[in-house]
JSON list of C-alpha atoms in Angstrom, two decimals:
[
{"chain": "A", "resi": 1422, "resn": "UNK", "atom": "CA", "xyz": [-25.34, -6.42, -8.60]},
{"chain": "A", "resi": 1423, "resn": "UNK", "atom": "CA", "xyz": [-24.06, -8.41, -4.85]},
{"chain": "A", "resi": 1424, "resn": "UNK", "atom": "CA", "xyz": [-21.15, -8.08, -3.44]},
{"chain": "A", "resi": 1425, "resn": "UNK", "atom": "CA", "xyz": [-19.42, -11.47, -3.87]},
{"chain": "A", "resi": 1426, "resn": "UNK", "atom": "CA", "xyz": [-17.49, -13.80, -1.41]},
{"chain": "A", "resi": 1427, "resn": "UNK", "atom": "CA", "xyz": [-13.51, -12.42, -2.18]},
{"chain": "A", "resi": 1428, "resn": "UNK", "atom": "CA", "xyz": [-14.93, -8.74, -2.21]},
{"chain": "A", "resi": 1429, "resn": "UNK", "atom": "CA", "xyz": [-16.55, -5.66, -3.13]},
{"chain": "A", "resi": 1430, "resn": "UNK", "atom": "CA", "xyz": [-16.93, -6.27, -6.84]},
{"chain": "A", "resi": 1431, "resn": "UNK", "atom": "CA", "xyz": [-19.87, -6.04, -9.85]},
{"chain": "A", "resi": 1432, "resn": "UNK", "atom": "CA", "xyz": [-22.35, -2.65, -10.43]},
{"chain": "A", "resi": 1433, "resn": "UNK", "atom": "CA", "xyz": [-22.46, -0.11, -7.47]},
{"chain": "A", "resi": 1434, "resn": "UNK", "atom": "CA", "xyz": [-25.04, -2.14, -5.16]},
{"chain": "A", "resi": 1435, "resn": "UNK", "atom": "CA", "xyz": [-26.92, -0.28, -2.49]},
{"chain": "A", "resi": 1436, "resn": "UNK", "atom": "CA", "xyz": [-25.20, -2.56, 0.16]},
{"chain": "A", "resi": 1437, "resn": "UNK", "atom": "CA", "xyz": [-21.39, -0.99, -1.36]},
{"chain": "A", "resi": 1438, "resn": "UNK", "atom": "CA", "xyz": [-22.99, 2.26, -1.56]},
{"chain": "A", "resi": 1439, "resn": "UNK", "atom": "CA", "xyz": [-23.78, 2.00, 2.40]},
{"chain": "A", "resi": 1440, "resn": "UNK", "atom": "CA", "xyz": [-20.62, 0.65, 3.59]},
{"chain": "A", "resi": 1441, "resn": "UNK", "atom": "CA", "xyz": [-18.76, 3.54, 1.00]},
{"chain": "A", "resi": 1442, "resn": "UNK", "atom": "CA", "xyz": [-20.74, 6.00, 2.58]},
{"chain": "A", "resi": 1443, "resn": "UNK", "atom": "CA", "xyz": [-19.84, 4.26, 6.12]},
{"chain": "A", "resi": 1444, "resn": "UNK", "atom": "CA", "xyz": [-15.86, 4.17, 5.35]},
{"chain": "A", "resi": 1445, "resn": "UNK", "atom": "CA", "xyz": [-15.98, 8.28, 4.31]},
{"chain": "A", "resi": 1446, "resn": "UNK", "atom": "CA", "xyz": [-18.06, 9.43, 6.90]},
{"chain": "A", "resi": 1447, "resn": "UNK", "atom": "CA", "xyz": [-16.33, 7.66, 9.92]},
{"chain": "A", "resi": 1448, "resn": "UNK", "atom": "CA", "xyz": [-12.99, 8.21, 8.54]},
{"chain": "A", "resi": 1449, "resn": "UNK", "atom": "CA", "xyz": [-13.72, 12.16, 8.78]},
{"chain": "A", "resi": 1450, "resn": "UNK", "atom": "CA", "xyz": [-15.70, 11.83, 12.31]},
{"chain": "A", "resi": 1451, "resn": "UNK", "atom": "CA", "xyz": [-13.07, 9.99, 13.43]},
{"chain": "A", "resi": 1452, "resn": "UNK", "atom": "CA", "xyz": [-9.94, 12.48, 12.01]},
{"chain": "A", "resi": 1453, "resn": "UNK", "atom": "CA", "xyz": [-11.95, 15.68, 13.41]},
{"chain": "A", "resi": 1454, "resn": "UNK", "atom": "CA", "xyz": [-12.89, 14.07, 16.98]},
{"chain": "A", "resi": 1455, "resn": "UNK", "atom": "CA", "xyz": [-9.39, 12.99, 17.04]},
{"chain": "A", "resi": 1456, "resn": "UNK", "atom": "CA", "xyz": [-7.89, 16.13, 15.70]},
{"chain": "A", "resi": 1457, "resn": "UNK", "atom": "CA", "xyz": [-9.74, 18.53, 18.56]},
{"chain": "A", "resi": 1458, "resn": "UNK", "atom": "CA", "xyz": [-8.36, 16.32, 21.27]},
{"chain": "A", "resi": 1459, "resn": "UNK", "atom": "CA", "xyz": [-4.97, 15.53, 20.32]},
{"chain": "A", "resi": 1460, "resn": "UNK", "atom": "CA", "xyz": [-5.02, 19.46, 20.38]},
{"chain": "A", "resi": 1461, "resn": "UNK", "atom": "CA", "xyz": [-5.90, 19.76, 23.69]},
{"chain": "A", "resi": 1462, "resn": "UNK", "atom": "CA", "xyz": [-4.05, 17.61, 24.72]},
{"chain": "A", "resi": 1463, "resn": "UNK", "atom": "CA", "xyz": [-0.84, 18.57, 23.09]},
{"chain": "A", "resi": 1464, "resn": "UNK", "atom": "CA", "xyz": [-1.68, 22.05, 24.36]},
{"chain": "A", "resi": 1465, "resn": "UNK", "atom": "CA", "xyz": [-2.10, 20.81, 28.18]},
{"chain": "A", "resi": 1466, "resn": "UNK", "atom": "CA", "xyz": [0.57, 18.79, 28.22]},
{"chain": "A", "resi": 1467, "resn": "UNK", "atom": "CA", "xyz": [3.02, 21.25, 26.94]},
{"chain": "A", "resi": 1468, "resn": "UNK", "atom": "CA", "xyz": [1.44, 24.07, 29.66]},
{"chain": "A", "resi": 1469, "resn": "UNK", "atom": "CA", "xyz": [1.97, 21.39, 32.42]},
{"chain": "A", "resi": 1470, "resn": "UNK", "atom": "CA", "xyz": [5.57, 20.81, 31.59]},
{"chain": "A", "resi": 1471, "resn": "UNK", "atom": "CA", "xyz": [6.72, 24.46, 31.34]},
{"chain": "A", "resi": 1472, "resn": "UNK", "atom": "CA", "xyz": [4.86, 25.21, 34.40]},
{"chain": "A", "resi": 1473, "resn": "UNK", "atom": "CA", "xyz": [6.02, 22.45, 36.19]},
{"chain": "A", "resi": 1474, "resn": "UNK", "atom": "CA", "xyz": [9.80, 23.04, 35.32]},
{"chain": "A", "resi": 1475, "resn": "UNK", "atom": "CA", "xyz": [9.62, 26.70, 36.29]},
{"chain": "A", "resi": 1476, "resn": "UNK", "atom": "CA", "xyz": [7.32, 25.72, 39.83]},
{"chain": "A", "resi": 1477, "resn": "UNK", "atom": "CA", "xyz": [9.05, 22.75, 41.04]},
{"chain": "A", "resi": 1478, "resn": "UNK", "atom": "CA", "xyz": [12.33, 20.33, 39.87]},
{"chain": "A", "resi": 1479, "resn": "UNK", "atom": "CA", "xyz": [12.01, 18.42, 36.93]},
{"chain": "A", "resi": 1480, "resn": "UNK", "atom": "CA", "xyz": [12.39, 15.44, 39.14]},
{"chain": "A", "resi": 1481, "resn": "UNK", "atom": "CA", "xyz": [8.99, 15.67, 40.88]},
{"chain": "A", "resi": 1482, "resn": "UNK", "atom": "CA", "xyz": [7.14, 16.68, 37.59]},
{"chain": "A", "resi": 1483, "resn": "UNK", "atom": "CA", "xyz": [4.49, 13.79, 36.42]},
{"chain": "A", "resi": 1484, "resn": "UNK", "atom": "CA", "xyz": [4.90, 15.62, 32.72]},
{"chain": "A", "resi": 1485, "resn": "UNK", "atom": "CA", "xyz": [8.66, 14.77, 32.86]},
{"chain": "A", "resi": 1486, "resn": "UNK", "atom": "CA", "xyz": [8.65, 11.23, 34.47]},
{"chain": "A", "resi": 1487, "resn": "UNK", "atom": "CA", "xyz": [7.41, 7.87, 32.68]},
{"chain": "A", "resi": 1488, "resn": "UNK", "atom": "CA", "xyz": [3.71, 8.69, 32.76]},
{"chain": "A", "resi": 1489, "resn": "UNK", "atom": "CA", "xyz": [4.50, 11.82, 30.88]},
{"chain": "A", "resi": 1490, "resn": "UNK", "atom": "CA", "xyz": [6.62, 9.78, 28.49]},
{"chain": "A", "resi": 1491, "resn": "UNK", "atom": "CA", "xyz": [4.11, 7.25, 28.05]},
{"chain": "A", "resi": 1492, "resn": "UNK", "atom": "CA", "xyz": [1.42, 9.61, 27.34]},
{"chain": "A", "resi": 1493, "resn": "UNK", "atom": "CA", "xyz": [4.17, 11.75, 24.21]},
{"chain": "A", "resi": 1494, "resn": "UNK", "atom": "CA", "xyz": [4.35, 8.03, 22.88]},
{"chain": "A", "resi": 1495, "resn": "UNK", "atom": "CA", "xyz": [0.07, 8.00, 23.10]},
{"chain": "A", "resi": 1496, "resn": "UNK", "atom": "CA", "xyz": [0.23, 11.03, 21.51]},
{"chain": "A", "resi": 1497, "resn": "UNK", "atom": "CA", "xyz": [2.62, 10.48, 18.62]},
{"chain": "A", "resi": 1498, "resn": "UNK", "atom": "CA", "xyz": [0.34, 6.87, 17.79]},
{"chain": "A", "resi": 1499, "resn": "UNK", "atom": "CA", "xyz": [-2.82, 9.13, 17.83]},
{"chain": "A", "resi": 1500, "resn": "UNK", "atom": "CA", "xyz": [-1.12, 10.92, 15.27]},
{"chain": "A", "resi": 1501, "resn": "UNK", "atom": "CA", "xyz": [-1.14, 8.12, 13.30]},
{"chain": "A", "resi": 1502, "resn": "UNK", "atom": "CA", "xyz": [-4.01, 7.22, 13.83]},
{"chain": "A", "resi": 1503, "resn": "UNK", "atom": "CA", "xyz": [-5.66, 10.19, 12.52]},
{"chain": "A", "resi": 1504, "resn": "UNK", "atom": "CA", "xyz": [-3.44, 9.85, 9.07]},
{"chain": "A", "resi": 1505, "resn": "UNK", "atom": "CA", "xyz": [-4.52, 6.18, 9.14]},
{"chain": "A", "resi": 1506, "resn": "UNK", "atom": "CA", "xyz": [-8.15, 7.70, 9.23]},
{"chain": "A", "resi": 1507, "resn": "UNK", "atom": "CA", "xyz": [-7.77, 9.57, 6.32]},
{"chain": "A", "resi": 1508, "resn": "UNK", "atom": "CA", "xyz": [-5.58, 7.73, 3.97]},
{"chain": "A", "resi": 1509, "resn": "UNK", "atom": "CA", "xyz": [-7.39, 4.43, 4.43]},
{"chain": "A", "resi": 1510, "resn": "UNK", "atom": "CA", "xyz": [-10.84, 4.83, 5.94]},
{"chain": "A", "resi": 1511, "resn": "UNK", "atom": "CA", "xyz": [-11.96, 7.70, 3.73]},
{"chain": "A", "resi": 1512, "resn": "UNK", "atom": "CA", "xyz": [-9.82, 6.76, 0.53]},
{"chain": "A", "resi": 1513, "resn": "UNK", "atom": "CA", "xyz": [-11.59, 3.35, 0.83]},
{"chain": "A", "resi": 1514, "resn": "UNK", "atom": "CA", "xyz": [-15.02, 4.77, 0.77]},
{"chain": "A", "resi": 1515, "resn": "UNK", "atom": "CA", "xyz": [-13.93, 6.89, -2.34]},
{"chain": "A", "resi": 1516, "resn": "UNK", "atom": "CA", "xyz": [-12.40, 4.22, -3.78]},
{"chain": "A", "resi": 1517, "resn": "UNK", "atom": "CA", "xyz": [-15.51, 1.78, -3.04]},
{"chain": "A", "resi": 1518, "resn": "UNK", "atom": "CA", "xyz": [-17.79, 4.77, -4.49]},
{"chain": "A", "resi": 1519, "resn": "UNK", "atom": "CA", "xyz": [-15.89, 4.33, -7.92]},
{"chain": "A", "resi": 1520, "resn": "UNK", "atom": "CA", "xyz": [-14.92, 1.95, -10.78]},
{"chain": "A", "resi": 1521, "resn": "UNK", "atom": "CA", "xyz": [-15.53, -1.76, -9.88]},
{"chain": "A", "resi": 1522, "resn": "UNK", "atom": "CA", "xyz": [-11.74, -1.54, -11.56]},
{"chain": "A", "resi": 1523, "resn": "UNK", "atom": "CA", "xyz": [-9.90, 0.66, -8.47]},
{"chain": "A", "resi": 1524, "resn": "UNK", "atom": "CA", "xyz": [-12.57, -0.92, -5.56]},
{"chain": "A", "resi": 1525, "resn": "UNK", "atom": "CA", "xyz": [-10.32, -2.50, -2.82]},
{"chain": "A", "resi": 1526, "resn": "UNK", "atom": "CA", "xyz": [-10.84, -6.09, -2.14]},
{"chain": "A", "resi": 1527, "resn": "UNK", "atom": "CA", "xyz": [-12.90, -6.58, 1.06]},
{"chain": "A", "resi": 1528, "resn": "UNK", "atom": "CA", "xyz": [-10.47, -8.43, 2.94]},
{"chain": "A", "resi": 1529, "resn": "UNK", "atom": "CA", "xyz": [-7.99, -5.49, 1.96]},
{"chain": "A", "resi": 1530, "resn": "UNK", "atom": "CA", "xyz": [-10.34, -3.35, 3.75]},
{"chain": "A", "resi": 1531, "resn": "UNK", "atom": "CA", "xyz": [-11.16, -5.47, 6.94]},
{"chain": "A", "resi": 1532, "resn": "UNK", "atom": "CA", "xyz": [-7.04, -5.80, 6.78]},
{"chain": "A", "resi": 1533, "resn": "UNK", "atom": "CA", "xyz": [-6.61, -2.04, 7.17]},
{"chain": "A", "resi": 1534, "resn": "UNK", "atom": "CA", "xyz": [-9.50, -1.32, 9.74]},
{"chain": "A", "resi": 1535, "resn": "UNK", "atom": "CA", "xyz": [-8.00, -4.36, 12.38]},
{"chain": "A", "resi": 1536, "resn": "UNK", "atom": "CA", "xyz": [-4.33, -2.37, 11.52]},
{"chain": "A", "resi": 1537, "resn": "UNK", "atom": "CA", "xyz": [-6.49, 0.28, 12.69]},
{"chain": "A", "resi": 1538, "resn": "UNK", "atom": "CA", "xyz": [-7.90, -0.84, 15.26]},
{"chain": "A", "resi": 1539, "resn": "UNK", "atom": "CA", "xyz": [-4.47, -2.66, 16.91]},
{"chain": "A", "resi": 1540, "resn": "UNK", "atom": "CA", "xyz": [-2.93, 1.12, 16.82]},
{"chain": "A", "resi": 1541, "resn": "UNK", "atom": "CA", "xyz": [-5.91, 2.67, 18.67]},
{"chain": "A", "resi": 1542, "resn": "UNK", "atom": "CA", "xyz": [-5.79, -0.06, 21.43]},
{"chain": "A", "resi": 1543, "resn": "UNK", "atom": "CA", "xyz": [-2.03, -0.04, 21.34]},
{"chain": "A", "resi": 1544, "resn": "UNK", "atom": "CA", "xyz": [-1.89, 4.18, 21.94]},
{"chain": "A", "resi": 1545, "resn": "UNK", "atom": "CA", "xyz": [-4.84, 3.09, 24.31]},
{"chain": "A", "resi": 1546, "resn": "UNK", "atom": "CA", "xyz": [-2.84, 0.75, 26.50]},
{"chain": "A", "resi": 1547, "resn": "UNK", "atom": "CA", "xyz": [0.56, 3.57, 26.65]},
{"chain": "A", "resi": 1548, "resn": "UNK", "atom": "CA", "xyz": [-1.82, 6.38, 27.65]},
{"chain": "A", "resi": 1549, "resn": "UNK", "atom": "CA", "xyz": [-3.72, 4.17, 29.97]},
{"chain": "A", "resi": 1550, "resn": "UNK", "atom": "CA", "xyz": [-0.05, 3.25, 31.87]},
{"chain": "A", "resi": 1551, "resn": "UNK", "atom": "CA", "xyz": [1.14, 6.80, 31.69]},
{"chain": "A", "resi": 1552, "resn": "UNK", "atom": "CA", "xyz": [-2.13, 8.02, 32.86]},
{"chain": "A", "resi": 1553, "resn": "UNK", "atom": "CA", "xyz": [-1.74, 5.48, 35.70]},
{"chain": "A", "resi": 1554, "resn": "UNK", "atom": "CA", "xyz": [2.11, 6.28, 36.54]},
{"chain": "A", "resi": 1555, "resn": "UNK", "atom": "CA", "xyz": [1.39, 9.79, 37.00]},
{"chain": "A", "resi": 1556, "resn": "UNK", "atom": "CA", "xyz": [-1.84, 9.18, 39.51]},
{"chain": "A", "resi": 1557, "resn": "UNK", "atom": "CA", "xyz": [0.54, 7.15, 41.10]},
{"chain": "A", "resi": 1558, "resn": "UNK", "atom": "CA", "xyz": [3.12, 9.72, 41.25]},
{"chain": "A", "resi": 1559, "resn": "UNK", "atom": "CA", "xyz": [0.17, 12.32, 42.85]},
{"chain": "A", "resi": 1560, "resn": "UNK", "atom": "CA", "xyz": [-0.91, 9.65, 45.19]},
{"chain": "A", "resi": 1561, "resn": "UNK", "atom": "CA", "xyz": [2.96, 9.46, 46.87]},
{"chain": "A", "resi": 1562, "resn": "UNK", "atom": "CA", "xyz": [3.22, 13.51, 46.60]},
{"chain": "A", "resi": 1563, "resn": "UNK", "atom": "CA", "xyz": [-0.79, 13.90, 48.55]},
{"chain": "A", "resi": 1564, "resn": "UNK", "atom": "CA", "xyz": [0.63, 10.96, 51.00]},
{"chain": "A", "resi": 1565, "resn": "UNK", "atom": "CA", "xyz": [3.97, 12.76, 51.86]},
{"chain": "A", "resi": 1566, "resn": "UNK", "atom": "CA", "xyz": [1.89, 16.41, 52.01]},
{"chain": "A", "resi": 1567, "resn": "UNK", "atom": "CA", "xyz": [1.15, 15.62, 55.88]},
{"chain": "A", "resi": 1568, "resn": "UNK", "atom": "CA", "xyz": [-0.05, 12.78, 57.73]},
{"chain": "A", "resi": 1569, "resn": "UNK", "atom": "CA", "xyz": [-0.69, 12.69, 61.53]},
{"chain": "A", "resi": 1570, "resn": "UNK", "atom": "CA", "xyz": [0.71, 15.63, 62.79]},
{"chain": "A", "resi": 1571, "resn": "UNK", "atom": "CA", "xyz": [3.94, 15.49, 60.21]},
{"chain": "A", "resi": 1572, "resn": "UNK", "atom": "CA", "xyz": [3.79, 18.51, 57.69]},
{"chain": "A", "resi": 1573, "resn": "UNK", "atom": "CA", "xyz": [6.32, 18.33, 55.36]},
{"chain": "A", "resi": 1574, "resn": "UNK", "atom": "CA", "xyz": [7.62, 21.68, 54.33]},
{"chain": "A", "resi": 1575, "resn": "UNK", "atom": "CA", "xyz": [9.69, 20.70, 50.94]},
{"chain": "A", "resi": 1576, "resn": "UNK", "atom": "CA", "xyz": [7.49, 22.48, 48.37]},
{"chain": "A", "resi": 1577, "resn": "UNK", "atom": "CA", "xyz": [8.51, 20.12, 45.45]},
{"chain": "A", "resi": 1578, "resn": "UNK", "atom": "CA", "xyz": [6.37, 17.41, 47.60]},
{"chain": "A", "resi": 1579, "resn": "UNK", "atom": "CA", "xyz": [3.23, 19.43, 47.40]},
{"chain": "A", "resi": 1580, "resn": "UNK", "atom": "CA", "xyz": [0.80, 18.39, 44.24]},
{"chain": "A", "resi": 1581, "resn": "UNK", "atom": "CA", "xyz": [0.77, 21.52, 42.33]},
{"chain": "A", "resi": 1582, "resn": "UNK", "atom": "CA", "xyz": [-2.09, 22.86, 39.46]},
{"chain": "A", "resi": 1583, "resn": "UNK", "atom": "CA", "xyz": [-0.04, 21.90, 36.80]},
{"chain": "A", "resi": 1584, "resn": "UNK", "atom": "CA", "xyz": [0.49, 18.20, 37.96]},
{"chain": "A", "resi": 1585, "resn": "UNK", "atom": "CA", "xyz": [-3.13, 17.76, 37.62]},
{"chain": "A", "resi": 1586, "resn": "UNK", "atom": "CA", "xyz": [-2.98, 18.92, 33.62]},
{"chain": "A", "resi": 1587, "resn": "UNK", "atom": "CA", "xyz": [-1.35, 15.54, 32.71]},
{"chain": "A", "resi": 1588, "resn": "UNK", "atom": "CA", "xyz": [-3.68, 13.63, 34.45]},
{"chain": "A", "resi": 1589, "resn": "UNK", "atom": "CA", "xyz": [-6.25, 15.43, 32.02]},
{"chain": "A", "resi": 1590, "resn": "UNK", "atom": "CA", "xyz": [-4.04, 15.47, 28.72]},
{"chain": "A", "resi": 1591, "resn": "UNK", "atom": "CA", "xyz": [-3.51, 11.50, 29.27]},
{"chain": "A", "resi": 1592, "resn": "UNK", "atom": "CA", "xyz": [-7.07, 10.98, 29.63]},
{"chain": "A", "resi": 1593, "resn": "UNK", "atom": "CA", "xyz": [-7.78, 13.49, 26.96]},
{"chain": "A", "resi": 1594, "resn": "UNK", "atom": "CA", "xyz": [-5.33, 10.82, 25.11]},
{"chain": "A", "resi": 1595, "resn": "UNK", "atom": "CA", "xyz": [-7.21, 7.78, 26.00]},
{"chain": "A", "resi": 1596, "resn": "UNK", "atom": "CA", "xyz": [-10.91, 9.43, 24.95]},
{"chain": "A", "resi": 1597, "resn": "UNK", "atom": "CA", "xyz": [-9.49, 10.05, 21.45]},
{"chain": "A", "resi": 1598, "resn": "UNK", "atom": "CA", "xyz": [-7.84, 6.12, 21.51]},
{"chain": "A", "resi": 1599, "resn": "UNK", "atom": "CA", "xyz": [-11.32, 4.79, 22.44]},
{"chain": "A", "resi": 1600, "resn": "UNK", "atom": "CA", "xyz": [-13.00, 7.34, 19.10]},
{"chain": "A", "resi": 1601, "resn": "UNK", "atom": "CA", "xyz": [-10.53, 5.32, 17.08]},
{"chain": "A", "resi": 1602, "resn": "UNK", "atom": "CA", "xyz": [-11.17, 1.98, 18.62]},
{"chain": "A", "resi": 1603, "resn": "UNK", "atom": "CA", "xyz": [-14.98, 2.78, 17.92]},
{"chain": "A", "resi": 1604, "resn": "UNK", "atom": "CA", "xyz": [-14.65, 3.67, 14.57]},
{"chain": "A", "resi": 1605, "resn": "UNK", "atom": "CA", "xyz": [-12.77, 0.42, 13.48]},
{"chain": "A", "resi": 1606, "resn": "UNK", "atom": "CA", "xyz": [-15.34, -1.57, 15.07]},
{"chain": "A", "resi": 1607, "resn": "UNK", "atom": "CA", "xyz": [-18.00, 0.29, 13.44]},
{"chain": "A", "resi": 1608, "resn": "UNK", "atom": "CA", "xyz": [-16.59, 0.07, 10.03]},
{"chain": "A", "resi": 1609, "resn": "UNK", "atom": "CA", "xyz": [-16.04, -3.92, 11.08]},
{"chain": "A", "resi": 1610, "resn": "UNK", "atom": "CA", "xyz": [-20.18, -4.00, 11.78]},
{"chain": "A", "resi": 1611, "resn": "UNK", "atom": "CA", "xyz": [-20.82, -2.31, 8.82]},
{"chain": "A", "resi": 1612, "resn": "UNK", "atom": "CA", "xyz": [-18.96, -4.88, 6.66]},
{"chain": "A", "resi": 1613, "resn": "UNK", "atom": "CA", "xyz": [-20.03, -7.59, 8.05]},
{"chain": "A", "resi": 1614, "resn": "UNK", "atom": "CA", "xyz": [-23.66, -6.42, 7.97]}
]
């Protein structure tokens, strides 16, 4: 049986098999990829604050400023967006697998990838400010370091090792955005295949 025009509903078809199969395997791809760098980045990020609070003032720290806020706000929607992976993407490709009677409606499902797909580019656009505050922040501190014969000599100036982590955990922040913004728009090419 076809999939008709308000959704995914008569005899398991091959085409609802495929986009089932779709929904449960890029809902997992998606939570693991996610998972592993959210990690990291968590991990960095954390490292770079504590080592930047016990090397230098809080004041001069990228991890503490904006671009380190922006990027804990990145974080917490990636966070989300990993539950969103699993409670819709790969409940909806169990739920498509099943009884016609407990299928979602296709526009139920397109509803929840977009939802989807508007978190991953809105944790996208935070990490991709913070990410840009804090280069910013590194640019001033390698500008003030010593330039034509000045050399400045306040060591909370100097770009330390541990500024450069939250560079890496914000981008680390916007690689897992863009594995979310893929998978919605994968799931949206599958469904309207």
């Amino acid at each position: 049986m076809a999939m008709n025009k308000t959704g995914f509903s008569g005899g398991p078809s091959p085409t609802v098999q495929q986009i089932a199969k779709a929904f449960r395997l890029t809902g997992w791809v998606s939570f693991w990829m996610q998972l592993v760098l959210t990690v990291v980045s968590t991990i960095t990020l954390i490292f770079a604050v504590a080592a930047g609070r016990s090397a230098t003032s809080s004041a001069s720290n990228p991890g503490t400023g904006v671009g380190g806020v922006l990027t804990i706000i990145g974080l917490g929607l990636l966070g989300f967006n990993m539950f969103w992976a699993l409670s819709r993407y790969v409940s909806y490709g169990r739920r498509l697998s099943s009884d016609k009677t407990v299928r979602p409606k296709k526009t139920e499902a397109i509803q929840a990838i977009r939802f989807g797909l508007v978190i991953s580019l809105v944790g996208m656009l935070l990490a991709i400010l913070g990410a840009e505050t804090i280069v910013g922040l590194l640019v001033s501190k390698a500008l003030s370091q010593g330039i034509g014969g000045f050399v400045n000599t306040d060591p909370s100036r100097f770009i330390q090792p541990a500024d450069t982590f939250v560079v890496q955990a914000s981008i680390n922040v916007i690689l897992a955005q863009f594995v979310g913004i893929v998978s919605a728009l994968w799931l949206l090419n599958q469904m309207n295949k």
